[in-house]
PDB file of C-alpha atoms in Angstrom:
ATOM      1  CA  LEU A1375     -31.265 -18.118  12.299  1.00  0.00           C
ATOM      2  CA  ILE A1376     -35.004 -17.580  13.386  1.00  0.00           C
ATOM      3  CA  HIS A1377     -37.456 -15.317  11.724  1.00  0.00           C
ATOM      4  CA  VAL A1378     -39.997 -13.988  13.481  1.00  0.00           C
ATOM      5  CA  PRO A1379     -43.052 -12.309  12.153  1.00  0.00           C
ATOM      6  CA  VAL A1380     -43.211  -8.972  14.221  1.00  0.00           C
ATOM      7  CA  HIS A1381     -46.584  -7.186  13.424  1.00  0.00           C
ATOM      8  CA  TYR A1382     -46.451  -5.474  16.722  1.00  0.00           C
ATOM      9  CA  GLY A1383     -50.384  -4.347  16.478  1.00  0.00           C
ATOM     10  CA  MET A1384     -51.195  -8.350  16.649  1.00  0.00           C
ATOM     11  CA  PHE A1385     -48.179 -10.351  17.861  1.00  0.00           C
ATOM     12  CA  LYS A1386     -45.625  -9.345  20.842  1.00  0.00           C
ATOM     13  CA  PRO A1387     -42.223 -11.649  20.934  1.00  0.00           C
ATOM     14  CA  PRO A1388     -42.232 -12.884  24.744  1.00  0.00           C
ATOM     15  CA  HIS A1389     -38.562 -11.074  26.629  1.00  0.00           C
ATOM     16  CA  ALA A1390     -36.671 -13.701  26.347  1.00  0.00           C
ATOM     17  CA  LEU A1391     -37.000 -14.207  22.733  1.00  0.00           C
ATOM     18  CA  ILE A1392     -35.731 -10.642  22.412  1.00  0.00           C
ATOM     19  CA  CYS A1393     -33.113 -11.301  24.718  1.00  0.00           C
ATOM     20  CA  SER A1394     -32.131 -13.917  22.187  1.00  0.00           C
ATOM     21  CA  LEU A1395     -32.036 -12.084  19.381  1.00  0.00           C
ATOM     22  CA  VAL A1396     -30.297  -9.212  20.671  1.00  0.00           C
ATOM     23  CA  LEU A1397     -27.168 -11.495  21.605  1.00  0.00           C
ATOM     24  CA  LEU A1398     -27.377 -13.214  18.739  1.00  0.00           C
ATOM     25  CA  GLY A1399     -27.010  -9.644  16.642  1.00  0.00           C
ATOM     26  CA  ALA A1400     -24.567  -9.213  18.997  1.00  0.00           C
ATOM     27  CA  LEU A1401     -22.355 -12.006  18.269  1.00  0.00           C
ATOM     28  CA  PHE A1402     -23.005 -11.389  14.601  1.00  0.00           C
ATOM     29  CA  GLU A1403     -22.872  -8.322  14.354  1.00  0.00           C
ATOM     30  CA  GLY A1404     -19.699  -7.150  16.453  1.00  0.00           C
ATOM     31  CA  PRO A1405     -16.836  -8.306  14.449  1.00  0.00           C
ATOM     32  CA  ALA A1406     -18.479  -7.361  11.145  1.00  0.00           C
ATOM     33  CA  ARG A1407     -18.784  -4.146  12.881  1.00  0.00           C
ATOM     34  CA  ALA A1408     -15.366  -3.397  13.976  1.00  0.00           C
ATOM     35  CA  SER A1409     -13.919  -4.522  10.198  1.00  0.00           C
ATOM     36  CA  SER A1410     -17.198  -3.000   8.610  1.00  0.00           C
ATOM     37  CA  PRO A1411     -15.792  -0.595   5.695  1.00  0.00           C
ATOM     38  CA  LEU A1412     -18.673   1.639   6.931  1.00  0.00           C
ATOM     39  CA  GLN A1413     -17.550   3.254   9.830  1.00  0.00           C
ATOM     40  CA  ARG A1414     -15.659   6.280   9.896  1.00  0.00           C
ATOM     41  CA  ASN A1415     -13.785   9.028  11.946  1.00  0.00           C
ATOM     42  CA  THR A1416     -14.095  12.687  11.946  1.00  0.00           C
ATOM     43  CA  ILE A1417     -10.925  14.592  11.065  1.00  0.00           C
ATOM     44  CA  ASP A1418     -11.316  16.408  13.888  1.00  0.00           C
ATOM     45  CA  THR A1419     -11.551  13.550  16.541  1.00  0.00           C
ATOM     46  CA  LEU A1420      -7.935  12.187  14.791  1.00  0.00           C
ATOM     47  CA  ALA A1421      -6.619  15.783  14.841  1.00  0.00           C
ATOM     48  CA  ARG A1422      -7.347  16.079  18.680  1.00  0.00           C
ATOM     49  CA  ARG A1423      -6.077  12.025  18.999  1.00  0.00           C
ATOM     50  CA  TYR A1424      -2.750  13.140  17.254  1.00  0.00           C
ATOM     51  CA  GLY A1425      -2.561  15.806  18.667  1.00  0.00           C
ATOM     52  CA  PHE A1426      -2.982  18.603  15.854  1.00  0.00           C
ATOM     53  CA  GLY A1427      -4.640  21.707  16.435  1.00  0.00           C
ATOM     54  CA  ALA A1428      -8.445  22.280  14.527  1.00  0.00           C
ATOM     55  CA  PRO A1429      -8.467  21.103  11.088  1.00  0.00           C
ATOM     56  CA  LEU A1430      -7.655  24.146   8.877  1.00  0.00           C
ATOM     57  CA  ASN A1431     -10.272  24.666   6.074  1.00  0.00           C
ATOM     58  CA  LEU A1432      -8.820  25.601   2.734  1.00  0.00           C
ATOM     59  CA  GLY A1433     -12.088  25.213   0.998  1.00  0.00           C
ATOM     60  CA  ALA A1434     -11.988  22.013  -1.133  1.00  0.00           C
ATOM     61  CA  GLU A1435      -9.422  20.401   1.220  1.00  0.00           C
ATOM     62  CA  ARG A1436      -8.909  20.205   5.071  1.00  0.00           C
ATOM     63  CA  ALA A1437      -5.401  20.119   6.513  1.00  0.00           C
ATOM     64  CA  LEU A1438      -3.520  18.951   9.431  1.00  0.00           C
ATOM     65  CA  ARG A1439      -0.372  20.416  10.719  1.00  0.00           C
ATOM     66  CA  SER A1440       2.213  19.998  13.290  1.00  0.00           C
ATOM     67  CA  ASN A1441       5.635  20.743  13.358  1.00  0.00           C
ATOM     68  CA  TYR A1442       6.307  17.558  11.913  1.00  0.00           C
ATOM     69  CA  SER A1443       3.484  16.666   9.336  1.00  0.00           C
ATOM     70  CA  THR A1444       1.252  18.314   7.038  1.00  0.00           C
ATOM     71  CA  VAL A1445      -2.016  16.038   6.065  1.00  0.00           C
ATOM     72  CA  VAL A1446      -4.304  17.013   3.553  1.00  0.00           C
ATOM     73  CA  PHE A1447      -7.769  15.551   2.473  1.00  0.00           C
ATOM     74  CA  THR A1448      -9.310  15.987  -0.761  1.00  0.00           C
ATOM     75  CA  ALA A1449     -13.429  16.134  -0.263  1.00  0.00           C
ATOM     76  CA  GLY A1450     -15.402  13.416  -1.931  1.00  0.00           C
ATOM     77  CA  SER A1451     -11.616  12.118  -2.910  1.00  0.00           C
ATOM     78  CA  ARG A1452      -9.774   8.948  -1.927  1.00  0.00           C
ATOM     79  CA  LYS A1453      -6.388  11.527  -2.432  1.00  0.00           C
ATOM     80  CA  LEU A1454      -4.506  12.383   0.545  1.00  0.00           C
ATOM     81  CA  ARG A1455      -1.202  14.192   0.687  1.00  0.00           C
ATOM     82  CA  PHE A1456       1.253  12.801   3.806  1.00  0.00           C
ATOM     83  CA  ASN A1457       3.735  15.422   3.717  1.00  0.00           C
ATOM     84  CA  ASP A1458       3.795  16.174  -0.013  1.00  0.00           C
ATOM     85  CA  THR A1459       3.681  12.782  -0.690  1.00  0.00           C
ATOM     86  CA  LEU A1460       0.337  11.559  -2.583  1.00  0.00           C
ATOM     87  CA  ILE A1461      -1.336   7.952  -0.836  1.00  0.00           C
ATOM     88  CA  TRP A1462      -4.663   6.578  -2.240  1.00  0.00           C
ATOM     89  CA  LEU A1463      -7.050   5.774   0.831  1.00  0.00           C
ATOM     90  CA  ASN A1464      -8.960   2.800   0.033  1.00  0.00           C
ATOM     91  CA  GLY A1465     -12.768   4.763   0.255  1.00  0.00           C
ATOM     92  CA  PRO A1466     -12.719   8.497  -0.110  1.00  0.00           C
ATOM     93  CA  THR A1467     -13.107  11.365   2.254  1.00  0.00           C
ATOM     94  CA  ALA A1468     -16.719  12.640   3.570  1.00  0.00           C
ATOM     95  CA  THR A1469     -18.441  15.360   3.838  1.00  0.00           C
ATOM     96  CA  GLY A1470     -21.023  16.671   6.258  1.00  0.00           C
ATOM     97  CA  SER A1471     -22.575  19.769   7.084  1.00  0.00           C
ATOM     98  CA  ARG A1472     -20.546  19.939  10.203  1.00  0.00           C
ATOM     99  CA  ASP A1473     -17.352  17.522  10.192  1.00  0.00           C
ATOM    100  CA  TRP A1474     -15.137  15.793   7.221  1.00  0.00           C
ATOM    101  CA  THR A1475     -14.706  12.069   8.151  1.00  0.00           C
ATOM    102  CA  VAL A1476     -12.743   8.834   6.533  1.00  0.00           C
ATOM    103  CA  THR A1477     -13.401   5.270   7.121  1.00  0.00           C
ATOM    104  CA  ARG A1478     -11.954   3.981   9.980  1.00  0.00           C
ATOM    105  CA  ARG A1479      -9.932   1.540   7.741  1.00  0.00           C
ATOM    106  CA  ASP A1480      -7.897   4.662   6.569  1.00  0.00           C
ATOM    107  CA  ALA A1481      -7.591   6.111  10.073  1.00  0.00           C
ATOM    108  CA  ASP A1482      -6.148   3.230  11.035  1.00  0.00           C
ATOM    109  CA  THR A1483      -4.266   1.369   8.626  1.00  0.00           C
ATOM    110  CA  ILE A1484      -2.954   4.538   6.276  1.00  0.00           C
ATOM    111  CA  LEU A1485      -2.885   7.179   8.868  1.00  0.00           C
ATOM    112  CA  ASP A1486      -1.930   5.836  12.237  1.00  0.00           C
ATOM    113  CA  PRO A1487       1.290   4.055  11.212  1.00  0.00           C
ATOM    114  CA  LEU A1488       2.013   6.949   8.996  1.00  0.00           C
ATOM    115  CA  LEU A1489       1.527   9.486  12.481  1.00  0.00           C
ATOM    116  CA  ARG A1490       3.234   6.573  14.583  1.00  0.00           C
ATOM    117  CA  PRO A1491       5.807   4.365  12.667  1.00  0.00           C
ATOM    118  CA  SER A1492       7.791   3.535  15.338  1.00  0.00           C
ATOM    119  CA  ALA A1493       4.549   2.381  17.260  1.00  0.00           C
ATOM    120  CA  THR A1494       3.696   0.751  14.244  1.00  0.00           C
ATOM    121  CA  VAL A1495       7.112  -0.996  13.341  1.00  0.00           C
ATOM    122  CA  GLY A1496       9.152  -0.537  16.274  1.00  0.00           C
ATOM    123  CA  GLY A1497      11.097  -4.272  17.762  1.00  0.00           C
ATOM    124  CA  ASP A1498      10.815  -5.777  14.053  1.00  0.00           C
ATOM    125  CA  ASP A1499      13.422  -8.148  13.582  1.00  0.00           C
ATOM    126  CA  ILE A1500      14.814  -7.569  10.247  1.00  0.00           C
ATOM    127  CA  THR A1501      17.077  -9.362   8.069  1.00  0.00           C
ATOM    128  CA  THR A1502      15.756 -11.065   5.265  1.00  0.00           C
ATOM    129  CA  ILE A1503      14.857  -9.072   3.169  1.00  0.00           C
ATOM    130  CA  VAL A1504      12.978 -10.194  -0.991  1.00  0.00           C
ATOM    131  CA  LEU A1505      13.333  -9.021  -3.741  1.00  0.00           C
ATOM    132  CA  ASP A1506      11.347  -9.950  -6.999  1.00  0.00           C
ATOM    133  CA  PRO A1507      12.255  -8.957 -10.708  1.00  0.00           C
ATOM    134  CA  GLY A1508       8.681  -8.855 -12.479  1.00  0.00           C
ATOM    135  CA  HIS A1509       8.319 -11.228 -15.440  1.00  0.00           C
ATOM    136  CA  GLY A1510      11.488 -13.246 -17.294  1.00  0.00           C
ATOM    137  CA  GLY A1511      12.043 -16.250 -19.558  1.00  0.00           C
ATOM    138  CA  ALA A1512       8.981 -15.796 -22.177  1.00  0.00           C
ATOM    139  CA  ASP A1513       7.482 -13.550 -19.396  1.00  0.00           C
ATOM    140  CA  SER A1514       9.075  -9.974 -21.300  1.00  0.00           C
ATOM    141  CA  GLY A1515       6.615  -7.910 -19.380  1.00  0.00           C
ATOM    142  CA  ALA A1516       5.630  -4.497 -21.094  1.00  0.00           C
ATOM    143  CA  VAL A1517       7.893  -3.671 -23.997  1.00  0.00           C
ATOM    144  CA  GLY A1518       8.372  -0.498 -24.570  1.00  0.00           C
ATOM    145  CA  HIS A1519      10.207   2.193 -27.146  1.00  0.00           C
ATOM    146  CA  ARG A1520      13.356   1.198 -28.248  1.00  0.00           C
ATOM    147  CA  ARG A1521      12.449  -2.096 -27.657  1.00  0.00           C
ATOM    148  CA  ILE A1522      12.985  -2.111 -24.044  1.00  0.00           C
ATOM    149  CA  TYR A1523      12.282  -4.586 -22.015  1.00  0.00           C
ATOM    150  CA  GLU A1524      11.012  -4.664 -19.255  1.00  0.00           C
ATOM    151  CA  LYS A1525      12.284  -7.943 -17.489  1.00  0.00           C
ATOM    152  CA  LYS A1526      15.516  -7.146 -18.482  1.00  0.00           C
ATOM    153  CA  ALA A1527      15.672  -3.456 -16.849  1.00  0.00           C
ATOM    154  CA  VAL A1528      13.946  -4.426 -13.818  1.00  0.00           C
ATOM    155  CA  LEU A1529      16.553  -7.319 -13.494  1.00  0.00           C
ATOM    156  CA  ASP A1530      19.044  -4.816 -13.564  1.00  0.00           C
ATOM    157  CA  ILE A1531      17.708  -2.844 -11.126  1.00  0.00           C
ATOM    158  CA  ALA A1532      16.953  -5.424  -8.195  1.00  0.00           C
ATOM    159  CA  LEU A1533      20.907  -6.884  -8.811  1.00  0.00           C
ATOM    160  CA  ARG A1534      21.614  -2.987  -7.984  1.00  0.00           C
ATOM    161  CA  VAL A1535      19.245  -3.382  -5.163  1.00  0.00           C
ATOM    162  CA  ARG A1536      20.872  -6.245  -3.577  1.00  0.00           C
ATOM    163  CA  ASP A1537      24.403  -5.675  -4.190  1.00  0.00           C
ATOM    164  CA  ILE A1538      24.097  -2.031  -2.094  1.00  0.00           C
ATOM    165  CA  LEU A1539      21.958  -3.900   0.883  1.00  0.00           C
ATOM    166  CA  LYS A1540      24.464  -6.935   0.849  1.00  0.00           C
ATOM    167  CA  ALA A1541      27.141  -4.405   1.079  1.00  0.00           C
ATOM    168  CA  GLN A1542      25.576  -2.965   4.446  1.00  0.00           C
ATOM    169  CA  GLY A1543      25.352  -6.775   6.044  1.00  0.00           C
ATOM    170  CA  ILE A1544      21.330  -7.111   4.784  1.00  0.00           C
ATOM    171  CA  THR A1545      20.592 -11.042   3.919  1.00  0.00           C
ATOM    172  CA  VAL A1546      19.302 -10.433   0.525  1.00  0.00           C
ATOM    173  CA  ARG A1547      17.347 -12.933  -1.621  1.00  0.00           C
ATOM    174  CA  MET A1548      16.368 -13.253  -5.030  1.00  0.00           C
ATOM    175  CA  THR A1549      13.001 -14.688  -6.672  1.00  0.00           C
ATOM    176  CA  ARG A1550      15.130 -14.658  -9.791  1.00  0.00           C
ATOM    177  CA  ASP A1551      18.710 -13.700 -10.857  1.00  0.00           C
ATOM    178  CA  ARG A1552      18.403 -14.449 -14.437  1.00  0.00           C
ATOM    179  CA  ASP A1553      16.422 -14.490 -17.289  1.00  0.00           C
ATOM    180  CA  TYR A1554      13.858 -17.012 -16.002  1.00  0.00           C
ATOM    181  CA  PHE A1555      10.074 -17.500 -15.768  1.00  0.00           C
ATOM    182  CA  VAL A1556       8.780 -17.931 -12.016  1.00  0.00           C
ATOM    183  CA  PRO A1557       5.004 -18.726 -11.792  1.00  0.00           C
ATOM    184  CA  LEU A1558       3.775 -15.923  -9.250  1.00  0.00           C
ATOM    185  CA  SER A1559       2.469 -18.159  -6.408  1.00  0.00           C
ATOM    186  CA  LYS A1560       6.110 -19.460  -5.990  1.00  0.00           C
ATOM    187  CA  ARG A1561       7.233 -16.410  -5.636  1.00  0.00           C
ATOM    188  CA  THR A1562       5.479 -15.784  -2.295  1.00  0.00           C
ATOM    189  CA  SER A1563       6.109 -19.311  -1.761  1.00  0.00           C
ATOM    190  CA  LEU A1564       9.705 -18.661  -1.947  1.00  0.00           C
ATOM    191  CA  ALA A1565       9.631 -16.076   0.698  1.00  0.00           C
ATOM    192  CA  LYS A1566       7.489 -17.531   2.884  1.00  0.00           C
ATOM    193  CA  GLN A1567      10.001 -20.260   2.705  1.00  0.00           C
ATOM    194  CA  TRP A1568      13.109 -18.182   3.585  1.00  0.00           C
ATOM    195  CA  GLY A1569      11.363 -16.332   6.339  1.00  0.00           C
ATOM    196  CA  ALA A1570      11.222 -13.067   4.632  1.00  0.00           C
ATOM    197  CA  ASP A1571      10.733 -10.164   6.577  1.00  0.00           C
ATOM    198  CA  LEU A1572       9.980  -7.566   4.015  1.00  0.00           C
ATOM    199  CA  PHE A1573       8.792  -9.037  -0.436  1.00  0.00           C
ATOM    200  CA  VAL A1574       9.874  -5.972  -2.864  1.00  0.00           C
ATOM    201  CA  SER A1575       8.597  -6.493  -6.140  1.00  0.00           C
ATOM    202  CA  ILE A1576      10.205  -4.319  -8.839  1.00  0.00           C
ATOM    203  CA  HIS A1577       8.548  -3.427 -12.386  1.00  0.00           C
ATOM    204  CA  LEU A1578       7.945  -1.004 -14.957  1.00  0.00           C
ATOM    205  CA  ASN A1579       4.821   0.671 -16.253  1.00  0.00           C
ATOM    206  CA  ALA A1580       3.002   0.802 -19.600  1.00  0.00           C
ATOM    207  CA  SER A1581       0.069   2.402 -20.845  1.00  0.00           C
ATOM    208  CA  SER A1582      -1.510   2.617 -24.425  1.00  0.00           C
ATOM    209  CA  ASN A1583      -1.370   6.642 -23.778  1.00  0.00           C
ATOM    210  CA  THR A1584       2.589   7.570 -24.062  1.00  0.00           C
ATOM    211  CA  SER A1585       1.892  10.614 -22.905  1.00  0.00           C
ATOM    212  CA  VAL A1586       1.265   9.219 -19.676  1.00  0.00           C
ATOM    213  CA  THR A1587       4.826   9.313 -16.925  1.00  0.00           C
ATOM    214  CA  GLY A1588       5.645   8.872 -13.287  1.00  0.00           C
ATOM    215  CA  ILE A1589       5.991   6.628 -10.223  1.00  0.00           C
ATOM    216  CA  GLU A1590       3.716   3.992  -8.699  1.00  0.00           C
ATOM    217  CA  THR A1591       4.020   2.069  -5.486  1.00  0.00           C
ATOM    218  CA  TYR A1592       0.988  -0.396  -4.973  1.00  0.00           C
ATOM    219  CA  VAL A1593       0.231  -1.956  -1.157  1.00  0.00           C
ATOM    220  CA  CYS A1594      -2.479  -4.433  -0.681  1.00  0.00           C
ATOM    221  CA  SER A1595      -6.204  -3.694  -0.825  1.00  0.00           C
ATOM    222  CA  SER A1596      -8.181  -3.686   2.285  1.00  0.00           C
ATOM    223  CA  ALA A1597     -10.692  -6.296   2.850  1.00  0.00           C
ATOM    224  CA  GLY A1598     -14.117  -4.896   2.280  1.00  0.00           C
ATOM    225  CA  PHE A1599     -12.885  -1.939  -0.320  1.00  0.00           C
ATOM    226  CA  ALA A1600     -12.031  -1.389  -4.332  1.00  0.00           C
ATOM    227  CA  SER A1601      -8.953  -1.533  -5.347  1.00  0.00           C
ATOM    228  CA  THR A1602      -7.582   2.310  -6.662  1.00  0.00           C
ATOM    229  CA  MET A1603      -8.029   1.455  -9.922  1.00  0.00           C
ATOM    230  CA  GLY A1604     -11.739   0.239  -9.295  1.00  0.00           C
ATOM    231  CA  GLY A1605     -13.692  -2.919  -9.694  1.00  0.00           C
ATOM    232  CA  ARG A1606     -15.842  -4.709  -7.171  1.00  0.00           C
ATOM    233  CA  ALA A1607     -14.969  -4.356  -3.265  1.00  0.00           C
ATOM    234  CA  ASP A1608     -13.819  -7.881  -2.617  1.00  0.00           C
ATOM    235  CA  PRO A1609     -14.315  -8.536   1.488  1.00  0.00           C
ATOM    236  CA  ARG A1610     -11.986 -11.069   1.556  1.00  0.00           C
ATOM    237  CA  ALA A1611      -9.389 -10.598   3.934  1.00  0.00           C
ATOM    238  CA  TYR A1612      -5.911 -12.253   2.519  1.00  0.00           C
ATOM    239  CA  SER A1613      -2.789 -13.501   3.938  1.00  0.00           C
ATOM    240  CA  GLY A1614      -1.318 -10.245   2.801  1.00  0.00           C
ATOM    241  CA  ASN A1615      -3.957  -7.921   4.578  1.00  0.00           C
ATOM    242  CA  HIS A1616      -2.954  -8.935   8.219  1.00  0.00           C
ATOM    243  CA  PHE A1617       0.300  -6.499   7.496  1.00  0.00           C
ATOM    244  CA  ASP A1618      -2.087  -3.500   6.418  1.00  0.00           C
ATOM    245  CA  LYS A1619      -0.039  -1.117   8.466  1.00  0.00           C
ATOM    246  CA  LYS A1620       2.714  -1.785   7.434  1.00  0.00           C
ATOM    247  CA  ASN A1621       2.659  -2.226   4.072  1.00  0.00           C
ATOM    248  CA  THR A1622       1.797   1.380   4.243  1.00  0.00           C
ATOM    249  CA  LEU A1623       4.798   1.932   5.779  1.00  0.00           C
ATOM    250  CA  LEU A1624       6.855   0.040   3.984  1.00  0.00           C
ATOM    251  CA  GLY A1625       5.224   2.084   0.338  1.00  0.00           C
ATOM    252  CA  TYR A1626       5.747   5.351   2.342  1.00  0.00           C
ATOM    253  CA  TYR A1627       9.127   4.654   2.574  1.00  0.00           C
ATOM    254  CA  LEU A1628      10.205   3.170  -0.581  1.00  0.00           C
ATOM    255  CA  HIS A1629       8.162   5.202  -2.598  1.00  0.00           C
ATOM    256  CA  ARG A1630       9.122   8.577  -0.928  1.00  0.00           C
ATOM    257  CA  GLY A1631      13.091   7.066  -1.194  1.00  0.00           C
ATOM    258  CA  MET A1632      12.825   6.953  -5.468  1.00  0.00           C
ATOM    259  CA  LEU A1633      10.842  10.264  -5.634  1.00  0.00           C
ATOM    260  CA  LYS A1634      14.024  11.360  -4.011  1.00  0.00           C
ATOM    261  CA  GLN A1635      16.332  10.017  -5.984  1.00  0.00           C
ATOM    262  CA  VAL A1636      15.262  11.194  -9.191  1.00  0.00           C
ATOM    263  CA  LYS A1637      12.075  13.702 -10.864  1.00  0.00           C
ATOM    264  CA  ALA A1638       9.354  12.163 -11.705  1.00  0.00           C
ATOM    265  CA  THR A1639       5.480  12.421 -11.667  1.00  0.00           C
ATOM    266  CA  ASP A1640       4.245  11.228  -8.192  1.00  0.00           C
ATOM    267  CA  ARG A1641       1.246   8.726  -8.947  1.00  0.00           C
ATOM    268  CA  GLY A1642       0.642   7.851  -5.933  1.00  0.00           C
ATOM    269  CA  ILE A1643       0.957   4.857  -3.127  1.00  0.00           C
ATOM    270  CA  LYS A1644      -2.041   2.783  -4.157  1.00  0.00           C
ATOM    271  CA  HIS A1645      -4.174   0.081  -3.568  1.00  0.00           C
ATOM    272  CA  ALA A1646      -4.628  -3.433  -5.548  1.00  0.00           C
ATOM    273  CA  ARG A1647      -5.074  -7.277  -4.956  1.00  0.00           C
ATOM    274  CA  PHE A1648      -1.861  -8.361  -7.166  1.00  0.00           C
ATOM    275  CA  GLU A1649      -1.078 -11.795  -6.501  1.00  0.00           C
ATOM    276  CA  VAL A1650       2.333 -10.987  -4.762  1.00  0.00           C
ATOM    277  CA  LEU A1651       0.879  -9.134  -2.562  1.00  0.00           C
ATOM    278  CA  ARG A1652      -2.404 -10.926  -1.481  1.00  0.00           C
ATOM    279  CA  SER A1653      -0.277 -13.904  -0.949  1.00  0.00           C
ATOM    280  CA  ALA A1654       2.442 -12.288   0.529  1.00  0.00           C
ATOM    281  CA  PRO A1655       3.776 -13.577   4.040  1.00  0.00           C
ATOM    282  CA  CYS A1656       5.477 -10.179   5.092  1.00  0.00           C
ATOM    283  CA  PRO A1657       4.933  -6.565   4.310  1.00  0.00           C
ATOM    284  CA  ALA A1658       5.231  -6.283   0.671  1.00  0.00           C
ATOM    285  CA  VAL A1659       4.938  -3.862  -2.049  1.00  0.00           C
ATOM    286  CA  LEU A1660       4.934  -3.556  -5.448  1.00  0.00           C
ATOM    287  CA  LEU A1661       6.830  -1.116  -7.118  1.00  0.00           C
ATOM    288  CA  GLU A1662       6.067   0.606 -10.920  1.00  0.00           C
ATOM    289  CA  CYS A1663       9.546   2.135 -11.695  1.00  0.00           C
ATOM    290  CA  GLY A1664       8.268   4.472 -14.413  1.00  0.00           C
ATOM    291  CA  PHE A1665       6.255   3.828 -17.736  1.00  0.00           C
ATOM    292  CA  ILE A1666       8.473   2.501 -20.652  1.00  0.00           C
ATOM    293  CA  SER A1667       5.574   3.371 -23.138  1.00  0.00           C
ATOM    294  CA  ASN A1668       6.965   6.725 -23.145  1.00  0.00           C
ATOM    295  CA  LYS A1669       9.661   8.562 -25.077  1.00  0.00           C
ATOM    296  CA  TYR A1670      11.198  10.034 -22.047  1.00  0.00           C
ATOM    297  CA  GLU A1671      10.978   7.316 -19.242  1.00  0.00           C
ATOM    298  CA  ALA A1672      12.332   4.506 -21.804  1.00  0.00           C
ATOM    299  CA  ALA A1673      15.250   6.989 -22.793  1.00  0.00           C
ATOM    300  CA  ARG A1674      16.074   7.232 -19.234  1.00  0.00           C
ATOM    301  CA  VAL A1675      15.558   3.457 -18.199  1.00  0.00           C
ATOM    302  CA  ILE A1676      18.171   2.769 -20.991  1.00  0.00           C
ATOM    303  CA  SER A1677      20.774   4.714 -18.956  1.00  0.00           C
ATOM    304  CA  ARG A1678      22.715   2.811 -16.252  1.00  0.00           C
ATOM    305  CA  THR A1679      22.296   5.979 -13.905  1.00  0.00           C
ATOM    306  CA  HIS A1680      19.193   6.354 -13.832  1.00  0.00           C
ATOM    307  CA  ARG A1681      18.849   2.410 -13.165  1.00  0.00           C
ATOM    308  CA  GLU A1682      21.590   3.000  -9.963  1.00  0.00           C
ATOM    309  CA  SER A1683      19.511   6.664  -9.339  1.00  0.00           C
ATOM    310  CA  LEU A1684      15.967   3.892  -8.558  1.00  0.00           C
ATOM    311  CA  ALA A1685      18.091   1.315  -7.029  1.00  0.00           C
ATOM    312  CA  ARG A1686      19.634   3.748  -4.593  1.00  0.00           C
ATOM    313  CA  GLY A1687      16.336   5.432  -3.854  1.00  0.00           C
ATOM    314  CA  ILE A1688      14.759   1.720  -3.281  1.00  0.00           C
ATOM    315  CA  VAL A1689      17.319   0.799  -0.743  1.00  0.00           C
ATOM    316  CA  GLY A1690      16.825   4.613   1.197  1.00  0.00           C
ATOM    317  CA  GLY A1691      13.124   3.446   1.583  1.00  0.00           C
ATOM    318  CA  ILE A1692      14.417   0.148   2.741  1.00  0.00           C
ATOM    319  CA  MET A1693      16.471   1.805   5.146  1.00  0.00           C
ATOM    320  CA  SER A1694      14.486   4.015   6.179  1.00  0.00           C
ATOM    321  CA  TYR A1695      12.285   1.499   7.167  1.00  0.00           C
ATOM    322  CA  ILE A1696      14.585  -0.777   8.940  1.00  0.00           C
ATOM    323  CA  ALA A1697      15.331   2.640  11.146  1.00  0.00           C
ATOM    324  CA  LYS A1698      11.882   2.800  12.278  1.00  0.00           C
ATOM    325  CA  THR A1699      12.012  -0.904  13.782  1.00  0.00           C
ATOM    326  CA  GLN A1700      15.172   0.235  16.099  1.00  0.00           C
ATOM    327  CA  THR A1701      13.482   2.928  17.559  1.00  0.00           C
ATOM    328  CA  GLY A1702      10.117   2.195  20.517  1.00  0.00           C
ATOM    329  CA  PRO A1703       6.972   3.669  20.743  1.00  0.00           C
TER     330      PRO A1703
END
């Protein structure tokens, strides 16, 4: 804007110019500072804010405990355990000579909704849920052991979720209800057209390492941070980021819901910029309900009983989220 070569022994800028520069700095730094991924909160501050006692020193971990919640931070790691559920922070927990800190974004969009769910979603009216079975048609998705096609298995799970929700009087729309392909952009545009209150995309996972197992849940990465799986930090805020706090809560209840119904490795609630997450017009999650590249998990997916259990876990998570909208802060 204005470049002033200040050499204090030679040039002293007038007072008015200094004030102008300070004002410009405030105008341009204020919003950036408020959303900067560099800002941090101490764990001691968070303990006082939410009524915990002093943080417990567990060596490489620090814990906050109350009668209702247990929060465990890991030094230098994005891993957070909330009531024994694994959640990946946007940024790692940092350790100092005295205080441990987390990014303010994580404090605001992960810890706050988990500790104050009714304050986050209380009063929201959830009337329409959009289910998004991944892939379809020529896009088979992952192909697992015994020729399990992801597109077919996730459609079956989604149809089961739909039927259970409809039986409880909830309006459900599906981005596809048969084996055909739907472009990614159309999936979220349909959700917007239908006035979706929640968007749940259902998938199965695969890995070149066939020993990998477990359930993962994804929500949209926050602006200014890299996704959990790596890559560069993206400073842009997408439409899906308008719901960061609610995404966390929806992901938490769905993830726990599935793990309550099926025994599986908890691979955590992670962050990614999948198109259906970043373009979502409402709180949205993407579920990875197991690895069909693994023989054991592929064999389970073949079972109708297992697919029904996954569906019931998803429904349980949705209903837990809706229950929090019906109570006051």
